[in-house]
PDB file of C-alpha atoms in Angstrom:
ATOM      1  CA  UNK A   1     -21.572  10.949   0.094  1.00  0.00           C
ATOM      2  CA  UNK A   2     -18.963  12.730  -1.930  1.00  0.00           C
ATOM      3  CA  UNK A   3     -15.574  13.954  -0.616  1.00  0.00           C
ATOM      4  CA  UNK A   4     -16.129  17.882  -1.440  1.00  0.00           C
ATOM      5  CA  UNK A   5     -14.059  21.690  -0.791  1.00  0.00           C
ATOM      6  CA  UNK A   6     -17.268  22.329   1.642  1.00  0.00           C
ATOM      7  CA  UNK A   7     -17.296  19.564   3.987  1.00  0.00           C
ATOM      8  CA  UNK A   8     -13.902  19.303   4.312  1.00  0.00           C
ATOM      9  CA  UNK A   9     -12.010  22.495   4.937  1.00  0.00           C
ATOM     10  CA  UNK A  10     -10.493  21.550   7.630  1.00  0.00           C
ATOM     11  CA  UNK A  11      -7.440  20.007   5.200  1.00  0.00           C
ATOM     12  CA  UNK A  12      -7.293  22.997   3.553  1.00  0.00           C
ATOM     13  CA  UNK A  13      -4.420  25.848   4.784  1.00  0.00           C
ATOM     14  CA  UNK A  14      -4.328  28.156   6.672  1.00  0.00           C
ATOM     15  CA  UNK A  15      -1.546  25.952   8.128  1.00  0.00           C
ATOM     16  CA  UNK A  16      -2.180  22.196   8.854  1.00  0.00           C
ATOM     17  CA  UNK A  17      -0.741  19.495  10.404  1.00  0.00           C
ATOM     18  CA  UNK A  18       0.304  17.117   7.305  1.00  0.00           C
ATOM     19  CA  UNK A  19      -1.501  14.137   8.685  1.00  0.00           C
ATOM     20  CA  UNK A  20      -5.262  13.006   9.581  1.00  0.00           C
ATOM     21  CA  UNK A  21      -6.017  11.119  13.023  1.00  0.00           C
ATOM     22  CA  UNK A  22      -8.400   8.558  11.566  1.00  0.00           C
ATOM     23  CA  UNK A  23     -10.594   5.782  13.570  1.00  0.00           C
ATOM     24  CA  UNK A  24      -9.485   2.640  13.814  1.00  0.00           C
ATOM     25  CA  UNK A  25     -10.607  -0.461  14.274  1.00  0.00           C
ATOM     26  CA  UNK A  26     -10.070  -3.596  15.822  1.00  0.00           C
ATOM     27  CA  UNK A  27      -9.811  -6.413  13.252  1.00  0.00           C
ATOM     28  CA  UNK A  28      -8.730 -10.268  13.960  1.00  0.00           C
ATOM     29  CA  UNK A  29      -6.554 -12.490  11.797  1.00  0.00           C
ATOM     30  CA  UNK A  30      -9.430 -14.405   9.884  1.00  0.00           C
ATOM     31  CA  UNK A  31      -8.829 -14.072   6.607  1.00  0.00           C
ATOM     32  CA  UNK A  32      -4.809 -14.604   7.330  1.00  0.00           C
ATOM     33  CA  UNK A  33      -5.771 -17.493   9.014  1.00  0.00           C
ATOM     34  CA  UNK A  34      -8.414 -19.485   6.794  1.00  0.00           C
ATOM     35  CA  UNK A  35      -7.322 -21.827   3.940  1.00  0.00           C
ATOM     36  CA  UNK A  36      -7.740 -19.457   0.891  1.00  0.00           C
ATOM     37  CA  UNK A  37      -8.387 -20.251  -2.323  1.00  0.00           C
ATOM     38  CA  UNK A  38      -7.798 -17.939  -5.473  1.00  0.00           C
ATOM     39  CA  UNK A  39      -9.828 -19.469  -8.780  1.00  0.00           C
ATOM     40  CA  UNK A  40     -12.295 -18.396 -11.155  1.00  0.00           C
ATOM     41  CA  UNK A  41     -16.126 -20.042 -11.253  1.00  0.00           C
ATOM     42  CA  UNK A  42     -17.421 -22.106  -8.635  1.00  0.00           C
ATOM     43  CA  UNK A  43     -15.334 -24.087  -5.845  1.00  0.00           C
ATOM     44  CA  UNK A  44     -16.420 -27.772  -4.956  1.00  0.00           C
ATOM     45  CA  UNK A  45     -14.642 -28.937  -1.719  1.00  0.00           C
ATOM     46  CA  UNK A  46     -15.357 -33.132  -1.203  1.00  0.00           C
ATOM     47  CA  UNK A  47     -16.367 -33.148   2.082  1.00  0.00           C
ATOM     48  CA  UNK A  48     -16.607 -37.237   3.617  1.00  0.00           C
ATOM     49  CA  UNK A  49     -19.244 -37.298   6.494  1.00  0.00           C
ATOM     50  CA  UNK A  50     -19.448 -40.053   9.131  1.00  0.00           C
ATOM     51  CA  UNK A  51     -22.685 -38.589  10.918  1.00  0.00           C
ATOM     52  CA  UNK A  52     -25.109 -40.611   9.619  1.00  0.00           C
ATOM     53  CA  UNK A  53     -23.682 -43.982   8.650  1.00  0.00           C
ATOM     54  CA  UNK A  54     -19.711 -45.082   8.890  1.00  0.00           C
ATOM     55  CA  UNK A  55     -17.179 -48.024   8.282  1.00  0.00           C
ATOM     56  CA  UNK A  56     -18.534 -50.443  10.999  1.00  0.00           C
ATOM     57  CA  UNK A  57     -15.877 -52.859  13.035  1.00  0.00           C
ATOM     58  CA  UNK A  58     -18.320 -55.794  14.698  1.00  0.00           C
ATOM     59  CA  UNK A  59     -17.140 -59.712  15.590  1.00  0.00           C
ATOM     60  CA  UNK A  60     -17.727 -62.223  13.255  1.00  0.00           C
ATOM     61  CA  UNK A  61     -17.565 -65.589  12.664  1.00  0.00           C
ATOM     62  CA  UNK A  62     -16.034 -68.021  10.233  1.00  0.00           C
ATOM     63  CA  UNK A  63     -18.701 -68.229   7.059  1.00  0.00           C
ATOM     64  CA  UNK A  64     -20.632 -65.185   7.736  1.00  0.00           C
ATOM     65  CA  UNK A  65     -20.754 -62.676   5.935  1.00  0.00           C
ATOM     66  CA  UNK A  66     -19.799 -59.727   6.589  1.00  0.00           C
ATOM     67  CA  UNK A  67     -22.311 -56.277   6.143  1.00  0.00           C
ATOM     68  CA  UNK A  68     -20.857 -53.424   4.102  1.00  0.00           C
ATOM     69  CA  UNK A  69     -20.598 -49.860   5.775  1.00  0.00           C
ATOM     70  CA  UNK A  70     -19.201 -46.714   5.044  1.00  0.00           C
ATOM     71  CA  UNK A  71     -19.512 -42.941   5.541  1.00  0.00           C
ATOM     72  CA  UNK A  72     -20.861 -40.381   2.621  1.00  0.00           C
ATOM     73  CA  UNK A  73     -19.539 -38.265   0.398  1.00  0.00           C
ATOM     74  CA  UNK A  74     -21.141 -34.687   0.139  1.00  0.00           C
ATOM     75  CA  UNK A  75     -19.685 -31.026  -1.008  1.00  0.00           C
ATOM     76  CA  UNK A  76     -19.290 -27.589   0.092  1.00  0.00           C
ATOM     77  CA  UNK A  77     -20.036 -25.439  -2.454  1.00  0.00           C
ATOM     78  CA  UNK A  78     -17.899 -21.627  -2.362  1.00  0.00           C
ATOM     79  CA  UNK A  79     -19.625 -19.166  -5.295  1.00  0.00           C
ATOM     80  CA  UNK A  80     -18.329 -15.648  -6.207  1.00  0.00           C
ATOM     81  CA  UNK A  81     -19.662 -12.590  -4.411  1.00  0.00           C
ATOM     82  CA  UNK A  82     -19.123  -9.110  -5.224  1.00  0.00           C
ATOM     83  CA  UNK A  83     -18.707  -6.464  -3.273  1.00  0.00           C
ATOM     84  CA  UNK A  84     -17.553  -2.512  -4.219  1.00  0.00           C
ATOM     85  CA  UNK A  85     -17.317   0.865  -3.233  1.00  0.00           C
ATOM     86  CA  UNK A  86     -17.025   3.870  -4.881  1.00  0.00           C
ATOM     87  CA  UNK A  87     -15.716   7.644  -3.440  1.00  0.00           C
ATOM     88  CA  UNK A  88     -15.525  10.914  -5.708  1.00  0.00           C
ATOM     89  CA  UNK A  89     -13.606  13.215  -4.493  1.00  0.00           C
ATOM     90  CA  UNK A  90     -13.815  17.011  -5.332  1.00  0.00           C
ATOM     91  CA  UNK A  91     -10.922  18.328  -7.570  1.00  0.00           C
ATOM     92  CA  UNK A  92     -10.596  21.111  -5.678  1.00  0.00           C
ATOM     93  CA  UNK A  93     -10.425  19.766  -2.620  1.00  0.00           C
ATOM     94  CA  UNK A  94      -7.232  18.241  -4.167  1.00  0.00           C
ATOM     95  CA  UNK A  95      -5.793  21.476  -5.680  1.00  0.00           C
ATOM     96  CA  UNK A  96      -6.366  23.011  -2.225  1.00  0.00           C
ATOM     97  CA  UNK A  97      -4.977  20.448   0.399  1.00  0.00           C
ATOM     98  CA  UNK A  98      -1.026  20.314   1.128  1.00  0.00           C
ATOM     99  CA  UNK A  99      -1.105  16.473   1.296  1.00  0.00           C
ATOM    100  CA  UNK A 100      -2.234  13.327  -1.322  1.00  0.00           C
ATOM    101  CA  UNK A 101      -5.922  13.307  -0.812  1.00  0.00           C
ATOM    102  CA  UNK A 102      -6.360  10.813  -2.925  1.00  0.00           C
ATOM    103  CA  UNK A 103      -3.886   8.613  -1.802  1.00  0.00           C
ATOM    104  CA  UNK A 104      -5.736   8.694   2.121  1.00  0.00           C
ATOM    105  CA  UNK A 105      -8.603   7.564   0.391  1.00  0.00           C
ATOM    106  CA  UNK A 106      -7.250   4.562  -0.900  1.00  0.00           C
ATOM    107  CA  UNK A 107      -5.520   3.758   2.430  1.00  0.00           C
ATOM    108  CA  UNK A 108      -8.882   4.115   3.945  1.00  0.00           C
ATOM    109  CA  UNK A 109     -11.027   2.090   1.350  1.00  0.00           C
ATOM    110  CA  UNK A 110      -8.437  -0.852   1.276  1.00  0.00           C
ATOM    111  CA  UNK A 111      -8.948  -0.443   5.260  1.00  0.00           C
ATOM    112  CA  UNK A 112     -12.593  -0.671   5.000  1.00  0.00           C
ATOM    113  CA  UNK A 113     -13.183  -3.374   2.377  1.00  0.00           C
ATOM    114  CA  UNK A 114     -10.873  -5.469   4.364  1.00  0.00           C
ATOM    115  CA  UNK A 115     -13.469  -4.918   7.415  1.00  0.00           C
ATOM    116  CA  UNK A 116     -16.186  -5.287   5.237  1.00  0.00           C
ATOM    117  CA  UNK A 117     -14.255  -9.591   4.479  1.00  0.00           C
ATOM    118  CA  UNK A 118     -13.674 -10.217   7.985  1.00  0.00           C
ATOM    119  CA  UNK A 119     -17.359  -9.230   8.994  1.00  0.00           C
ATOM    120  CA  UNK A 120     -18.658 -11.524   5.913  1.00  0.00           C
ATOM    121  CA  UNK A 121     -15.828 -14.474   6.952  1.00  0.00           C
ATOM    122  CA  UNK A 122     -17.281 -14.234  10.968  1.00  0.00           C
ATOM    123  CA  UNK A 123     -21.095 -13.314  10.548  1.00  0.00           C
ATOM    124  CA  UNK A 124     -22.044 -13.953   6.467  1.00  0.00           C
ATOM    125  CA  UNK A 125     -22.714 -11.679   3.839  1.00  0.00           C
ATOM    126  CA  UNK A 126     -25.616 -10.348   5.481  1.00  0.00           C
ATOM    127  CA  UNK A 127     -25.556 -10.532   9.560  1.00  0.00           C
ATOM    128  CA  UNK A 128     -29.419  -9.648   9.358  1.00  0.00           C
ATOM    129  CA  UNK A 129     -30.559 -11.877   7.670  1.00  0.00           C
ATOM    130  CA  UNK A 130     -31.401 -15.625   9.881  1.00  0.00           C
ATOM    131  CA  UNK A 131     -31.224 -17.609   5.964  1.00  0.00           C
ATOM    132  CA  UNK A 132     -27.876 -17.376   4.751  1.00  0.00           C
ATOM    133  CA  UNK A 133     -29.517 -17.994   1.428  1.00  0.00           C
ATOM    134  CA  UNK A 134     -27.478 -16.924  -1.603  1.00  0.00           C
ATOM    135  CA  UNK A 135     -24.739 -15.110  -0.234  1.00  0.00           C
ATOM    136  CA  UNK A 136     -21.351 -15.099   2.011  1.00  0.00           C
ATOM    137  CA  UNK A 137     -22.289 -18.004   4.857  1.00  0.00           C
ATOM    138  CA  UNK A 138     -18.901 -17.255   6.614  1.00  0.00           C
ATOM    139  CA  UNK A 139     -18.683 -18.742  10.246  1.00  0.00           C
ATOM    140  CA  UNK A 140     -22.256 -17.929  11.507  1.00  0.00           C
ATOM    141  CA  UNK A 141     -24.151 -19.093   8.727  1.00  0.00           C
ATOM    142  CA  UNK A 142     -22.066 -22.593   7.927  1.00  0.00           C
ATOM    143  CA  UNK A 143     -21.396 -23.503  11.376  1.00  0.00           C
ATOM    144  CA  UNK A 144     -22.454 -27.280  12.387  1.00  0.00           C
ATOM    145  CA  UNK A 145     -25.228 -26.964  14.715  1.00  0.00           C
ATOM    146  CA  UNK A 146     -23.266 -29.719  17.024  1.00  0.00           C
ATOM    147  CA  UNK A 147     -20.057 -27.350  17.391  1.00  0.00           C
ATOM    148  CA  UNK A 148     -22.478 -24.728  19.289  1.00  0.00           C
ATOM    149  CA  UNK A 149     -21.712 -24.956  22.641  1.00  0.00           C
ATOM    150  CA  UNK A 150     -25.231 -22.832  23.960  1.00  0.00           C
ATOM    151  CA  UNK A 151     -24.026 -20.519  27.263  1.00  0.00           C
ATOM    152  CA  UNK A 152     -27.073 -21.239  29.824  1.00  0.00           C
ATOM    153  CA  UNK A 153     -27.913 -17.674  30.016  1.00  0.00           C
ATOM    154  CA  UNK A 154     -28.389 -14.397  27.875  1.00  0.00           C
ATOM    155  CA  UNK A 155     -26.002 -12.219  29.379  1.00  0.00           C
ATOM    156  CA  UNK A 156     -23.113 -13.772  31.379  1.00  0.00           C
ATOM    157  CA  UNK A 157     -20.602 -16.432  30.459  1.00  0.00           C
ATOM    158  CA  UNK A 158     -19.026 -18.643  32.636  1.00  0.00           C
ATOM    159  CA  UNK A 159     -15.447 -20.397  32.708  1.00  0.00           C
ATOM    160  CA  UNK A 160     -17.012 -23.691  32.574  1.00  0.00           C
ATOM    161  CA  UNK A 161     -19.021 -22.288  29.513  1.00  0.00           C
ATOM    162  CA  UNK A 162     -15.228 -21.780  27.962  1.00  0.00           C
ATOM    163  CA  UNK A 163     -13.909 -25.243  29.128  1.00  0.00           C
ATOM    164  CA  UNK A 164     -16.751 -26.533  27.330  1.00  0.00           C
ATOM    165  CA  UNK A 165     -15.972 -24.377  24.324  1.00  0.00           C
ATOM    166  CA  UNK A 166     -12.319 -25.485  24.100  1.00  0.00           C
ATOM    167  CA  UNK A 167     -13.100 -29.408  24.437  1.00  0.00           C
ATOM    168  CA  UNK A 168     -16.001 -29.129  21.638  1.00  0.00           C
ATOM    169  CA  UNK A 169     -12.922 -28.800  19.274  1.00  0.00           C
ATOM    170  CA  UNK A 170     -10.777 -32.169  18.801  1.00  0.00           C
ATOM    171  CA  UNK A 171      -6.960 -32.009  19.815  1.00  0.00           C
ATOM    172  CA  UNK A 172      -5.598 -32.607  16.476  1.00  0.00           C
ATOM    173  CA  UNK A 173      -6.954 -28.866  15.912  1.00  0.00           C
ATOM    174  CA  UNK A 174      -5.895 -27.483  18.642  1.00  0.00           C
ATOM    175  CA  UNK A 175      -2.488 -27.015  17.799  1.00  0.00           C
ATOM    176  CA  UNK A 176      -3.589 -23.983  15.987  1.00  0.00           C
ATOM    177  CA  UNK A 177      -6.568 -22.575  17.841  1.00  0.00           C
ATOM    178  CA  UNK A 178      -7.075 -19.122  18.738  1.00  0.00           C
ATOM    179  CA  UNK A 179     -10.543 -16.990  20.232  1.00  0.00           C
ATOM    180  CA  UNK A 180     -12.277 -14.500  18.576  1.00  0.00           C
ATOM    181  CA  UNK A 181     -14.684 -11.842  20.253  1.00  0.00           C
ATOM    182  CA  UNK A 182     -15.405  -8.639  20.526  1.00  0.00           C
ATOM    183  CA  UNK A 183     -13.375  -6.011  22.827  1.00  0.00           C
ATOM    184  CA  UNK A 184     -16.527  -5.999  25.616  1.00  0.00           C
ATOM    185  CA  UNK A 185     -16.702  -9.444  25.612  1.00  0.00           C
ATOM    186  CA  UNK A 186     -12.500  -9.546  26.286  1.00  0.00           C
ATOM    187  CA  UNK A 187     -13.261  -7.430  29.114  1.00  0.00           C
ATOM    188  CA  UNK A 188     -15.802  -9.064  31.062  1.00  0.00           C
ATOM    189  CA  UNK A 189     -13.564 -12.237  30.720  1.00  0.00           C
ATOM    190  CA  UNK A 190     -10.865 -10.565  32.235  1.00  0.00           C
ATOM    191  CA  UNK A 191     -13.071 -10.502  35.977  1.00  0.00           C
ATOM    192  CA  UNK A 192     -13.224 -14.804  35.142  1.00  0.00           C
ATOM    193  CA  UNK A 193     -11.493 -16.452  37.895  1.00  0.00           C
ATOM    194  CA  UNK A 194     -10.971 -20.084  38.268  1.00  0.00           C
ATOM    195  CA  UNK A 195     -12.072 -22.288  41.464  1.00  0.00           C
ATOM    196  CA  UNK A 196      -8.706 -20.960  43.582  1.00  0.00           C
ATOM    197  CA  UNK A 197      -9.727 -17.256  42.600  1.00  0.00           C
ATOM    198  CA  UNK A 198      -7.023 -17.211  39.493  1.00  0.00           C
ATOM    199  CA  UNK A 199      -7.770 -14.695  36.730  1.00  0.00           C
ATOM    200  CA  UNK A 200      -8.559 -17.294  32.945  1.00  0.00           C
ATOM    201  CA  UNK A 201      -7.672 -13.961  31.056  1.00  0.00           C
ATOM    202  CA  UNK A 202      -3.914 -13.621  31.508  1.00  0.00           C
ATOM    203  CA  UNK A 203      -1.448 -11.280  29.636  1.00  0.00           C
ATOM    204  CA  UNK A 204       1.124 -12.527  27.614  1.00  0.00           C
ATOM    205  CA  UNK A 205       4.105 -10.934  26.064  1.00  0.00           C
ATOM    206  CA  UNK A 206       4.654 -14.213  23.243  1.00  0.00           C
ATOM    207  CA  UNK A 207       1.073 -13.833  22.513  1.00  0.00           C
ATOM    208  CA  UNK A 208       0.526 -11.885  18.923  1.00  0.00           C
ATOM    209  CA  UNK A 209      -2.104  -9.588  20.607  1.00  0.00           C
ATOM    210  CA  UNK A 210      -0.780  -9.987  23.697  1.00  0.00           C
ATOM    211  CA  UNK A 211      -3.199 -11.653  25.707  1.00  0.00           C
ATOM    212  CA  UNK A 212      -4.128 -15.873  26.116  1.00  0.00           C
ATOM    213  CA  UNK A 213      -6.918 -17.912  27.334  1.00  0.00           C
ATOM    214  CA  UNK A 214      -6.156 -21.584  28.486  1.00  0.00           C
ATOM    215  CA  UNK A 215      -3.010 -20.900  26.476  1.00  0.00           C
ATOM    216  CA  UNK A 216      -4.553 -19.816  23.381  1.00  0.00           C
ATOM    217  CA  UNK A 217      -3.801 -16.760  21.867  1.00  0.00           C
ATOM    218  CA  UNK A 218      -7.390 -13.722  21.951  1.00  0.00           C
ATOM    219  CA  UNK A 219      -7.781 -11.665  19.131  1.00  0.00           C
ATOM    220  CA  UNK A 220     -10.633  -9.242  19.147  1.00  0.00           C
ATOM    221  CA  UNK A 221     -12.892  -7.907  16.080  1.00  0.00           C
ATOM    222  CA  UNK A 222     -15.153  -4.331  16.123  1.00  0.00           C
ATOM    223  CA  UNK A 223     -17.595  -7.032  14.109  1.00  0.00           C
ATOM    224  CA  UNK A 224     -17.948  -9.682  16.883  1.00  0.00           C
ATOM    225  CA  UNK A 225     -21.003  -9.400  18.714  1.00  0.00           C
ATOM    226  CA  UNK A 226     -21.352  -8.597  22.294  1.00  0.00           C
ATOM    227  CA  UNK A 227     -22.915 -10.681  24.233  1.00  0.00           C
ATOM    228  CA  UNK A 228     -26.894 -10.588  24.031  1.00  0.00           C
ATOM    229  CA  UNK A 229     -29.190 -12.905  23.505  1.00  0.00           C
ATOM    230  CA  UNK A 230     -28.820 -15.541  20.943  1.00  0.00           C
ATOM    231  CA  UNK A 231     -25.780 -14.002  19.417  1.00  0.00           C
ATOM    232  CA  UNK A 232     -22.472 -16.053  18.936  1.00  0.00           C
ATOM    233  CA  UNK A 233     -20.619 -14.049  21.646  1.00  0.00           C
ATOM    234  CA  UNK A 234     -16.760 -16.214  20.525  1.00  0.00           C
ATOM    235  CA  UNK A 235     -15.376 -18.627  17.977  1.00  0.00           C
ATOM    236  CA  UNK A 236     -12.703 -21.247  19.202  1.00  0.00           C
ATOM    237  CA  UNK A 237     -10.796 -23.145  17.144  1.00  0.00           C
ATOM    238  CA  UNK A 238      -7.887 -23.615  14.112  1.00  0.00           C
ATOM    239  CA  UNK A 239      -9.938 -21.127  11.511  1.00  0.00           C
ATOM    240  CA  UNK A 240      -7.989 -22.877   8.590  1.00  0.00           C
ATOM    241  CA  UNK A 241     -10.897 -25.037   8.998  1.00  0.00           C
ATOM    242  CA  UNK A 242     -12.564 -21.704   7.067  1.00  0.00           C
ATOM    243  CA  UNK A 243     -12.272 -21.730   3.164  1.00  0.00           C
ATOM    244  CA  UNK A 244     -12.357 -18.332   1.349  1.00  0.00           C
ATOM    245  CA  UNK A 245     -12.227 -18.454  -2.204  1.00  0.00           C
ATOM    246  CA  UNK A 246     -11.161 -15.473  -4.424  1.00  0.00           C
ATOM    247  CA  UNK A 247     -12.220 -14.710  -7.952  1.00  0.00           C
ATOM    248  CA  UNK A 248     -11.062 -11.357  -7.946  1.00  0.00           C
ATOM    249  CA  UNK A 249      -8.762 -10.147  -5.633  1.00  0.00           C
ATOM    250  CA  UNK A 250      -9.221  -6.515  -3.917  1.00  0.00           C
ATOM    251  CA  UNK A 251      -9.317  -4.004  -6.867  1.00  0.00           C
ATOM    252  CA  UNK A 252      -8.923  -0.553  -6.265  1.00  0.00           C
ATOM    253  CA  UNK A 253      -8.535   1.769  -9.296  1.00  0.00           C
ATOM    254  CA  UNK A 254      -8.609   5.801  -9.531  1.00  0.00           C
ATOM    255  CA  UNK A 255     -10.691   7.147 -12.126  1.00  0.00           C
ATOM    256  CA  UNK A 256      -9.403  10.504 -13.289  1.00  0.00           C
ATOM    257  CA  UNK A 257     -11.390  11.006 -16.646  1.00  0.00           C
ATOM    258  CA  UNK A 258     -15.111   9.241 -15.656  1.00  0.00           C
ATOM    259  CA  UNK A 259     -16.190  11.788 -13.297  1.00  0.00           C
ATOM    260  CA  UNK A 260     -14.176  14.494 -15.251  1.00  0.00           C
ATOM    261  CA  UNK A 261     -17.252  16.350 -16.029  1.00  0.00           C
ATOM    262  CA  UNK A 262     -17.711  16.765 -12.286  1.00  0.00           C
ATOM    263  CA  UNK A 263     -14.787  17.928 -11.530  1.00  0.00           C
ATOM    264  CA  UNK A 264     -14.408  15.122  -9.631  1.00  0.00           C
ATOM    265  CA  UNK A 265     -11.800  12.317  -9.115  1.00  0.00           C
ATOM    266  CA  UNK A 266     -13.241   8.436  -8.196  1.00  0.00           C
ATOM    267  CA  UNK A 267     -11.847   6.315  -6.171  1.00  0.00           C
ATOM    268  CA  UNK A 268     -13.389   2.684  -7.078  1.00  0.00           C
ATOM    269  CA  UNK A 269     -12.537  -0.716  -5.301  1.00  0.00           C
ATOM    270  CA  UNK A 270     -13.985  -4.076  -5.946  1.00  0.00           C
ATOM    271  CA  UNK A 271     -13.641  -7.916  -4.981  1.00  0.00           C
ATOM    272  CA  UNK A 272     -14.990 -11.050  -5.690  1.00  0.00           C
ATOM    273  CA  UNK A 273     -15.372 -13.426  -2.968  1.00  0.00           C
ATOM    274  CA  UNK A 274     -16.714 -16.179  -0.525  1.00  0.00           C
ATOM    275  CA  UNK A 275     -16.748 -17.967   2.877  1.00  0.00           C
ATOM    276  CA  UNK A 276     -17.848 -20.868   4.307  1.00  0.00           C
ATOM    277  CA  UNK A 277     -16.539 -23.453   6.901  1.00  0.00           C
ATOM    278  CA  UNK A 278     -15.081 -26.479   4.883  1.00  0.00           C
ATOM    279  CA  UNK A 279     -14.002 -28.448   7.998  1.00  0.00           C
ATOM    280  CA  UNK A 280     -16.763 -28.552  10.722  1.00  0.00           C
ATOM    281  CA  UNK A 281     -14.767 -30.115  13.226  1.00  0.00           C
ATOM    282  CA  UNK A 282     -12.120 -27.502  13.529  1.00  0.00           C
ATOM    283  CA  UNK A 283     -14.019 -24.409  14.661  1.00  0.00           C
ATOM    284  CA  UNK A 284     -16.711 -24.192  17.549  1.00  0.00           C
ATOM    285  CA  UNK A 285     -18.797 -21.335  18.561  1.00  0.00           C
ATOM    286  CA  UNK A 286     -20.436 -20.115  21.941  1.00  0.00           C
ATOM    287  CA  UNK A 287     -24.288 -19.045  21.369  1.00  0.00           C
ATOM    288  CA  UNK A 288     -26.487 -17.042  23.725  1.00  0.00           C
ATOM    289  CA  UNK A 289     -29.126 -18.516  25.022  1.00  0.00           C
ATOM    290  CA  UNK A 290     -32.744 -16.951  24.020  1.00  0.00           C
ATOM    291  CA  UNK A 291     -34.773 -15.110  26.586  1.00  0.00           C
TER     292      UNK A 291
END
């Protein structure tokens, strides 16, 4: 869809107000928060995995040998993904409007590739898709299946379902933690009370959004799901334990001569990225259960 005269006279005078109320979302510190990595070609992150076998402590005795054991070395493996958009708008639109139309545009497709990362960061590249093959894993499709803590029903969570939550991530990473969720999902945790009728959802002035659970700071993200069935209703832990690597930072360039012959000016914006949990321990997730 182009940005033309037509479909947008209302920013053309008679007399407007010089600014635009736009929508806006609600977007959580993810990226901010994840270890970041900026580096051309593939990333290979050692990863060393107790899980199956580890370095085993057992009595001995005096001239017996002792058995050799040790943990494994594997990888996690970040690739490059690209991602763009592209806007034309009408020249003009431009000659006609009393503000920088094509400056708005930029403010708004900076705003909306940076929703477009945090969506691939907390759901993958493709939240349709059950794979996760060859594309953005981000927190839903890397997660370890051991660090889902499943909720017992499809619709309702409970405050022992977030006590569980919490203590699925180890203390050294709690230092850090915060919740992520979306802004119903905040709001039905707000009517949680505790076993002496206290509310778990309390407000908090220090908080950077204002609001804690068990002393951890809630953020809340338009690209959480709600709660339904099967769906990873909150995240809970230190999200540095989420690598993003970037081969090309967000690009955003106008194009005044391309689309020339359309009287037409393009806004284009591209970036190269990826997402994938690089320290399982550190982040935990509460599933839905299935009908």
């Amino acid at each position: 869809v182009n940005m033309t005269e037509g479909a947008n006279g209302a920013v053309i005078p008679e007399t407007i107000a010089k600014k635009i109320i736009a929508k806006v979302y609600d977007i959580c510190p993810i990226l901010e928060k994840s270890t970041k990595y900026n580096l051309k070609g593939d990333l290979v992150i050692p990863y060393y995995d107790e899980g199956t076998t580890a370095i085993t402590v057992a009595w001995a005795e005096e001239f017996v040998d002792l058995e050799s054991s040790v943990g494994s070395f594997t990888n996690i493996s970040l690739k490059d993904y690209l991602a763009g958009a592209l806007t034309l708008v009408s020249r003009k639109l431009i000659n006609n409007s009393d503000f920088n139309i094509v400056d708005f545009v930029i403010e708004k497709m900076a705003y909306a590739i940076a929703r477009f990362i945090e969506n691939a960061c907390l759901n993958g590249g493709n939240p349709d898709s059950t794979t996760h093959v060859n594309q953005v894993k981000g927190l839903a499709g890397s997660v370890a299946q051991s660090q889902l803590v499943i909720a017992g029903s499809t619709s309702a969570i409970t405050a022992n379902n977030l006590v569980d939550l919490k203590d699925q991530v180890k203390d050294a990473f709690q230092n850090n933690a915060i919740w992520i969720m979306s802004p119903a999902t905040r709001t039905a945790l707000r009517k949680l009370k505790d076993d002496v009728g206290r509310y778990l959802l309390n407000d908090d002035i220090s908080s950077p959004f204002g609001t804690t659970l068990m002393g951890k700071p809630v953020y809340v993200s338009d690209n959480m799901p709600d709660v339904a069935e099967n769906a990873v209703a909150i995240w809970y832990g230190d999200m540095a334990g989420l690598a993003t690597k970037f081969s090309e930072d967000v690009n955003i360039q106008v194009l005044r001569e391309k689309f020339a012959t359309q009287h037409a000016v393009g806004v284009v914006g591209w970036v190269s990225f990826d997402a994938k949990i690089e320290n399982a321990q550190a982040i935990a997730g509460l599933k839905m259960s299935a009908s």
